[in-house]
């Protein structure tokens, strides 16, 4: 990964983990230990899904830049659909509190997307590579 990719990953994951920690604390206060486990699982799932999507997008941008926008839409749609499938599958579990899991997952997803938008807006990435090999006369 390039340095700006790692910076984007850090600028997205740190606020998401912080929001997840708040979700774990609130869930523990509201629903006890099962709520805290559900909130932690939701946060972990968001970080894993969104990090993998960011890595896929960065590799696509590097190797197939003409497919970047299409891949971005495909990756985000797939991530949201997979999160919906996970929520639907785990809605009646007894291993943790599903409501705490769902609310923390939603909050962490929104924080990740907001942090990613902010990171991309603040990044100073050239969209045209200057040609250093050619000299102007």
mmCIF file with all atom_site columns, C-alpha atoms in Angstrom:
data_model
loop_
_atom_site.group_PDB
_atom_site.id
_atom_site.type_symbol
_atom_site.label_atom_id
_atom_site.label_alt_id
_atom_site.label_comp_id
_atom_site.label_asym_id
_atom_site.label_entity_id
_atom_site.label_seq_id
_atom_site.pdbx_PDB_ins_code
_atom_site.Cartn_x
_atom_site.Cartn_y
_atom_site.Cartn_z
_atom_site.occupancy
_atom_site.B_iso_or_equiv
_atom_site.pdbx_formal_charge
_atom_site.auth_seq_id
_atom_site.auth_comp_id
_atom_site.auth_asym_id
_atom_site.auth_atom_id
_atom_site.pdbx_PDB_model_num
ATOM 1   C CA . UNK A 1 1   ? 0.000   0.000   0.000   1.00 0.00 ? 1   UNK A CA 1
ATOM 2   C CA . UNK A 1 2   ? 1.125   3.513   -0.687  1.00 0.00 ? 2   UNK A CA 1
ATOM 3   C CA . UNK A 1 3   ? 1.522   5.995   2.145   1.00 0.00 ? 3   UNK A CA 1
ATOM 4   C CA . UNK A 1 4   ? -1.704  7.858   1.386   1.00 0.00 ? 4   UNK A CA 1
ATOM 5   C CA . UNK A 1 5   ? -3.578  4.528   1.333   1.00 0.00 ? 5   UNK A CA 1
ATOM 6   C CA . UNK A 1 6   ? -2.297  3.668   4.798   1.00 0.00 ? 6   UNK A CA 1
ATOM 7   C CA . UNK A 1 7   ? -3.162  7.179   5.967   1.00 0.00 ? 7   UNK A CA 1
ATOM 8   C CA . UNK A 1 8   ? -6.709  6.773   4.626   1.00 0.00 ? 8   UNK A CA 1
ATOM 9   C CA . UNK A 1 9   ? -7.001  3.412   6.359   1.00 0.00 ? 9   UNK A CA 1
ATOM 10  C CA . UNK A 1 10  ? -5.879  4.922   9.678   1.00 0.00 ? 10  UNK A CA 1
ATOM 11  C CA . UNK A 1 11  ? -8.158  7.948   9.297   1.00 0.00 ? 11  UNK A CA 1
ATOM 12  C CA . UNK A 1 12  ? -11.089 5.584   8.749   1.00 0.00 ? 12  UNK A CA 1
ATOM 13  C CA . UNK A 1 13  ? -10.366 2.812   11.215  1.00 0.00 ? 13  UNK A CA 1
ATOM 14  C CA . UNK A 1 14  ? -9.458  4.906   14.262  1.00 0.00 ? 14  UNK A CA 1
ATOM 15  C CA . UNK A 1 15  ? -12.768 6.835   14.445  1.00 0.00 ? 15  UNK A CA 1
ATOM 16  C CA . UNK A 1 16  ? -14.653 3.610   13.739  1.00 0.00 ? 16  UNK A CA 1
ATOM 17  C CA . UNK A 1 17  ? -12.911 1.789   16.580  1.00 0.00 ? 17  UNK A CA 1
ATOM 18  C CA . UNK A 1 18  ? -13.575 4.778   18.858  1.00 0.00 ? 18  UNK A CA 1
ATOM 19  C CA . UNK A 1 19  ? -17.262 4.738   17.909  1.00 0.00 ? 19  UNK A CA 1
ATOM 20  C CA . UNK A 1 20  ? -17.263 0.991   18.518  1.00 0.00 ? 20  UNK A CA 1
ATOM 21  C CA . UNK A 1 21  ? -15.770 1.502   21.978  1.00 0.00 ? 21  UNK A CA 1
ATOM 22  C CA . UNK A 1 22  ? -18.553 3.974   22.770  1.00 0.00 ? 22  UNK A CA 1
ATOM 23  C CA . UNK A 1 23  ? -21.042 1.422   21.418  1.00 0.00 ? 23  UNK A CA 1
ATOM 24  C CA . UNK A 1 24  ? -19.560 -1.298  23.630  1.00 0.00 ? 24  UNK A CA 1
ATOM 25  C CA . UNK A 1 25  ? -19.763 0.952   26.701  1.00 0.00 ? 25  UNK A CA 1
ATOM 26  C CA . UNK A 1 26  ? -23.358 1.988   26.003  1.00 0.00 ? 26  UNK A CA 1
ATOM 27  C CA . UNK A 1 27  ? -24.372 -1.577  25.175  1.00 0.00 ? 27  UNK A CA 1
ATOM 28  C CA . UNK A 1 28  ? -22.743 -2.886  28.340  1.00 0.00 ? 28  UNK A CA 1
ATOM 29  C CA . UNK A 1 29  ? -24.647 -0.309  30.383  1.00 0.00 ? 29  UNK A CA 1
ATOM 30  C CA . UNK A 1 30  ? -27.954 -1.040  28.650  1.00 0.00 ? 30  UNK A CA 1
ATOM 31  C CA . UNK A 1 31  ? -27.835 -4.796  28.006  1.00 0.00 ? 31  UNK A CA 1
ATOM 32  C CA . UNK A 1 32  ? -24.958 -6.105  30.108  1.00 0.00 ? 32  UNK A CA 1
ATOM 33  C CA . UNK A 1 33  ? -22.266 -8.500  28.928  1.00 0.00 ? 33  UNK A CA 1
ATOM 34  C CA . UNK A 1 34  ? -24.198 -9.856  25.952  1.00 0.00 ? 34  UNK A CA 1
ATOM 35  C CA . UNK A 1 35  ? -24.768 -6.309  24.734  1.00 0.00 ? 35  UNK A CA 1
ATOM 36  C CA . UNK A 1 36  ? -21.049 -5.540  24.985  1.00 0.00 ? 36  UNK A CA 1
ATOM 37  C CA . UNK A 1 37  ? -20.185 -8.723  23.078  1.00 0.00 ? 37  UNK A CA 1
ATOM 38  C CA . UNK A 1 38  ? -22.709 -7.842  20.363  1.00 0.00 ? 38  UNK A CA 1
ATOM 39  C CA . UNK A 1 39  ? -21.371 -4.306  20.040  1.00 0.00 ? 39  UNK A CA 1
ATOM 40  C CA . UNK A 1 40  ? -17.770 -5.542  19.864  1.00 0.00 ? 40  UNK A CA 1
ATOM 41  C CA . UNK A 1 41  ? -18.726 -8.104  17.204  1.00 0.00 ? 41  UNK A CA 1
ATOM 42  C CA . UNK A 1 42  ? -20.509 -5.419  15.182  1.00 0.00 ? 42  UNK A CA 1
ATOM 43  C CA . UNK A 1 43  ? -17.521 -3.100  15.335  1.00 0.00 ? 43  UNK A CA 1
ATOM 44  C CA . UNK A 1 44  ? -15.095 -5.862  14.379  1.00 0.00 ? 44  UNK A CA 1
ATOM 45  C CA . UNK A 1 45  ? -17.278 -6.883  11.454  1.00 0.00 ? 45  UNK A CA 1
ATOM 46  C CA . UNK A 1 46  ? -17.455 -3.324  10.113  1.00 0.00 ? 46  UNK A CA 1
ATOM 47  C CA . UNK A 1 47  ? -13.705 -2.811  10.410  1.00 0.00 ? 47  UNK A CA 1
ATOM 48  C CA . UNK A 1 48  ? -13.002 -6.105  8.608   1.00 0.00 ? 48  UNK A CA 1
ATOM 49  C CA . UNK A 1 49  ? -15.554 -5.522  5.822   1.00 0.00 ? 49  UNK A CA 1
ATOM 50  C CA . UNK A 1 50  ? -14.605 -1.915  5.191   1.00 0.00 ? 50  UNK A CA 1
ATOM 51  C CA . UNK A 1 51  ? -10.851 -2.534  5.369   1.00 0.00 ? 51  UNK A CA 1
ATOM 52  C CA . UNK A 1 52  ? -11.112 -5.347  2.838   1.00 0.00 ? 52  UNK A CA 1
ATOM 53  C CA . UNK A 1 53  ? -13.188 -3.110  0.565   1.00 0.00 ? 53  UNK A CA 1
ATOM 54  C CA . UNK A 1 54  ? -10.635 -0.309  0.813   1.00 0.00 ? 54  UNK A CA 1
ATOM 55  C CA . UNK A 1 55  ? -7.795  -2.706  -0.020  1.00 0.00 ? 55  UNK A CA 1
ATOM 56  C CA . UNK A 1 56  ? -9.709  -4.029  -3.050  1.00 0.00 ? 56  UNK A CA 1
ATOM 57  C CA . UNK A 1 57  ? -10.377 -0.486  -4.256  1.00 0.00 ? 57  UNK A CA 1
ATOM 58  C CA . UNK A 1 58  ? -6.752  0.564   -3.864  1.00 0.00 ? 58  UNK A CA 1
ATOM 59  C CA . UNK A 1 59  ? -5.531  -2.463  -5.815  1.00 0.00 ? 59  UNK A CA 1
ATOM 60  C CA . UNK A 1 60  ? -8.088  -1.787  -8.524  1.00 0.00 ? 60  UNK A CA 1
ATOM 61  C CA . UNK A 1 61  ? -7.049  1.857   -8.724  1.00 0.00 ? 61  UNK A CA 1
ATOM 62  C CA . UNK A 1 62  ? -3.429  0.850   -9.146  1.00 0.00 ? 62  UNK A CA 1
ATOM 63  C CA . UNK A 1 63  ? -3.901  -1.927  -11.708 1.00 0.00 ? 63  UNK A CA 1
ATOM 64  C CA . UNK A 1 64  ? -7.119  -1.034  -13.547 1.00 0.00 ? 64  UNK A CA 1
ATOM 65  C CA . UNK A 1 65  ? -7.722  2.701   -13.092 1.00 0.00 ? 65  UNK A CA 1
ATOM 66  C CA . UNK A 1 66  ? -10.398 2.790   -15.790 1.00 0.00 ? 66  UNK A CA 1
ATOM 67  C CA . UNK A 1 67  ? -12.561 0.423   -13.685 1.00 0.00 ? 67  UNK A CA 1
ATOM 68  C CA . UNK A 1 68  ? -12.117 2.301   -10.413 1.00 0.00 ? 68  UNK A CA 1
ATOM 69  C CA . UNK A 1 69  ? -15.494 4.050   -10.272 1.00 0.00 ? 69  UNK A CA 1
ATOM 70  C CA . UNK A 1 70  ? -17.428 0.937   -11.250 1.00 0.00 ? 70  UNK A CA 1
ATOM 71  C CA . UNK A 1 71  ? -15.501 -1.154  -8.719  1.00 0.00 ? 71  UNK A CA 1
ATOM 72  C CA . UNK A 1 72  ? -16.156 1.434   -6.024  1.00 0.00 ? 72  UNK A CA 1
ATOM 73  C CA . UNK A 1 73  ? -19.897 1.210   -6.581  1.00 0.00 ? 73  UNK A CA 1
ATOM 74  C CA . UNK A 1 74  ? -19.746 -2.584  -6.731  1.00 0.00 ? 74  UNK A CA 1
ATOM 75  C CA . UNK A 1 75  ? -17.656 -2.904  -3.563  1.00 0.00 ? 75  UNK A CA 1
ATOM 76  C CA . UNK A 1 76  ? -19.861 -0.577  -1.511  1.00 0.00 ? 76  UNK A CA 1
ATOM 77  C CA . UNK A 1 77  ? -23.056 -2.214  -2.731  1.00 0.00 ? 77  UNK A CA 1
ATOM 78  C CA . UNK A 1 78  ? -21.640 -5.645  -1.947  1.00 0.00 ? 78  UNK A CA 1
ATOM 79  C CA . UNK A 1 79  ? -20.509 -4.542  1.512   1.00 0.00 ? 79  UNK A CA 1
ATOM 80  C CA . UNK A 1 80  ? -23.911 -3.130  2.412   1.00 0.00 ? 80  UNK A CA 1
ATOM 81  C CA . UNK A 1 81  ? -25.702 -6.215  1.085   1.00 0.00 ? 81  UNK A CA 1
ATOM 82  C CA . UNK A 1 82  ? -23.368 -8.545  3.009   1.00 0.00 ? 82  UNK A CA 1
ATOM 83  C CA . UNK A 1 83  ? -23.892 -6.548  6.191   1.00 0.00 ? 83  UNK A CA 1
ATOM 84  C CA . UNK A 1 84  ? -27.655 -6.850  5.650   1.00 0.00 ? 84  UNK A CA 1
ATOM 85  C CA . UNK A 1 85  ? -27.309 -10.618 5.184   1.00 0.00 ? 85  UNK A CA 1
ATOM 86  C CA . UNK A 1 86  ? -25.261 -10.883 8.386   1.00 0.00 ? 86  UNK A CA 1
ATOM 87  C CA . UNK A 1 87  ? -27.832 -8.813  10.285  1.00 0.00 ? 87  UNK A CA 1
ATOM 88  C CA . UNK A 1 88  ? -30.664 -10.975 8.971   1.00 0.00 ? 88  UNK A CA 1
ATOM 89  C CA . UNK A 1 89  ? -28.819 -14.194 9.760   1.00 0.00 ? 89  UNK A CA 1
ATOM 90  C CA . UNK A 1 90  ? -27.853 -13.203 13.294  1.00 0.00 ? 90  UNK A CA 1
ATOM 91  C CA . UNK A 1 91  ? -31.090 -11.448 14.317  1.00 0.00 ? 91  UNK A CA 1
ATOM 92  C CA . UNK A 1 92  ? -32.287 -14.356 16.455  1.00 0.00 ? 92  UNK A CA 1
ATOM 93  C CA . UNK A 1 93  ? -28.982 -15.411 17.987  1.00 0.00 ? 93  UNK A CA 1
ATOM 94  C CA . UNK A 1 94  ? -28.616 -15.964 21.708  1.00 0.00 ? 94  UNK A CA 1
ATOM 95  C CA . UNK A 1 95  ? -24.828 -15.587 21.778  1.00 0.00 ? 95  UNK A CA 1
ATOM 96  C CA . UNK A 1 96  ? -25.136 -11.795 22.100  1.00 0.00 ? 96  UNK A CA 1
ATOM 97  C CA . UNK A 1 97  ? -27.725 -9.054  22.071  1.00 0.00 ? 97  UNK A CA 1
ATOM 98  C CA . UNK A 1 98  ? -28.760 -8.632  18.400  1.00 0.00 ? 98  UNK A CA 1
ATOM 99  C CA . UNK A 1 99  ? -30.099 -5.090  18.877  1.00 0.00 ? 99  UNK A CA 1
ATOM 100 C CA . UNK A 1 100 ? -26.810 -3.863  20.337  1.00 0.00 ? 100 UNK A CA 1
ATOM 101 C CA . UNK A 1 101 ? -25.011 -5.656  17.508  1.00 0.00 ? 101 UNK A CA 1
ATOM 102 C CA . UNK A 1 102 ? -27.217 -4.028  14.870  1.00 0.00 ? 102 UNK A CA 1
ATOM 103 C CA . UNK A 1 103 ? -27.105 -0.489  16.264  1.00 0.00 ? 103 UNK A CA 1
ATOM 104 C CA . UNK A 1 104 ? -23.349 -0.570  16.776  1.00 0.00 ? 104 UNK A CA 1
ATOM 105 C CA . UNK A 1 105 ? -22.847 -2.048  13.313  1.00 0.00 ? 105 UNK A CA 1
ATOM 106 C CA . UNK A 1 106 ? -24.943 0.745   11.790  1.00 0.00 ? 106 UNK A CA 1
ATOM 107 C CA . UNK A 1 107 ? -23.189 3.458   13.772  1.00 0.00 ? 107 UNK A CA 1
ATOM 108 C CA . UNK A 1 108 ? -19.731 2.092   12.963  1.00 0.00 ? 108 UNK A CA 1
ATOM 109 C CA . UNK A 1 109 ? -20.605 1.845   9.262   1.00 0.00 ? 109 UNK A CA 1
ATOM 110 C CA . UNK A 1 110 ? -21.778 5.461   9.175   1.00 0.00 ? 110 UNK A CA 1
ATOM 111 C CA . UNK A 1 111 ? -18.677 6.624   11.041  1.00 0.00 ? 111 UNK A CA 1
ATOM 112 C CA . UNK A 1 112 ? -16.420 4.704   8.621   1.00 0.00 ? 112 UNK A CA 1
ATOM 113 C CA . UNK A 1 113 ? -18.121 6.186   5.551   1.00 0.00 ? 113 UNK A CA 1
ATOM 114 C CA . UNK A 1 114 ? -17.997 9.693   7.011   1.00 0.00 ? 114 UNK A CA 1
ATOM 115 C CA . UNK A 1 115 ? -14.326 9.313   7.946   1.00 0.00 ? 115 UNK A CA 1
ATOM 116 C CA . UNK A 1 116 ? -13.518 7.959   4.493   1.00 0.00 ? 116 UNK A CA 1
ATOM 117 C CA . UNK A 1 117 ? -15.219 10.907  2.810   1.00 0.00 ? 117 UNK A CA 1
ATOM 118 C CA . UNK A 1 118 ? -13.312 13.298  5.061   1.00 0.00 ? 118 UNK A CA 1
ATOM 119 C CA . UNK A 1 119 ? -9.994  11.508  4.451   1.00 0.00 ? 119 UNK A CA 1
ATOM 120 C CA . UNK A 1 120 ? -10.444 11.631  0.682   1.00 0.00 ? 120 UNK A CA 1
ATOM 121 C CA . UNK A 1 121 ? -11.430 15.295  0.745   1.00 0.00 ? 121 UNK A CA 1
ATOM 122 C CA . UNK A 1 122 ? -8.368  16.208  2.816   1.00 0.00 ? 122 UNK A CA 1
ATOM 123 C CA . UNK A 1 123 ? -5.934  14.031  0.838   1.00 0.00 ? 123 UNK A CA 1
ATOM 124 C CA . UNK A 1 124 ? -3.827  15.871  -1.663  1.00 0.00 ? 124 UNK A CA 1
ATOM 125 C CA . UNK A 1 125 ? -3.509  13.158  -4.277  1.00 0.00 ? 125 UNK A CA 1
ATOM 126 C CA . UNK A 1 126 ? -2.593  14.165  -7.797  1.00 0.00 ? 126 UNK A CA 1
ATOM 127 C CA . UNK A 1 127 ? -5.058  12.896  -10.341 1.00 0.00 ? 127 UNK A CA 1
ATOM 128 C CA . UNK A 1 128 ? -2.566  13.580  -13.128 1.00 0.00 ? 128 UNK A CA 1
ATOM 129 C CA . UNK A 1 129 ? 0.901   12.167  -12.686 1.00 0.00 ? 129 UNK A CA 1
ATOM 130 C CA . UNK A 1 130 ? 3.531   14.724  -13.677 1.00 0.00 ? 130 UNK A CA 1
ATOM 131 C CA . UNK A 1 131 ? 5.907   13.330  -16.259 1.00 0.00 ? 131 UNK A CA 1
ATOM 132 C CA . UNK A 1 132 ? 9.338   13.708  -14.715 1.00 0.00 ? 132 UNK A CA 1
ATOM 133 C CA . UNK A 1 133 ? 11.136  11.755  -17.464 1.00 0.00 ? 133 UNK A CA 1
ATOM 134 C CA . UNK A 1 134 ? 10.240  14.242  -20.181 1.00 0.00 ? 134 UNK A CA 1
ATOM 135 C CA . UNK A 1 135 ? 11.959  17.609  -20.150 1.00 0.00 ? 135 UNK A CA 1
ATOM 136 C CA . UNK A 1 136 ? 10.374  20.664  -21.651 1.00 0.00 ? 136 UNK A CA 1
ATOM 137 C CA . UNK A 1 137 ? 12.418  22.717  -24.045 1.00 0.00 ? 137 UNK A CA 1
#
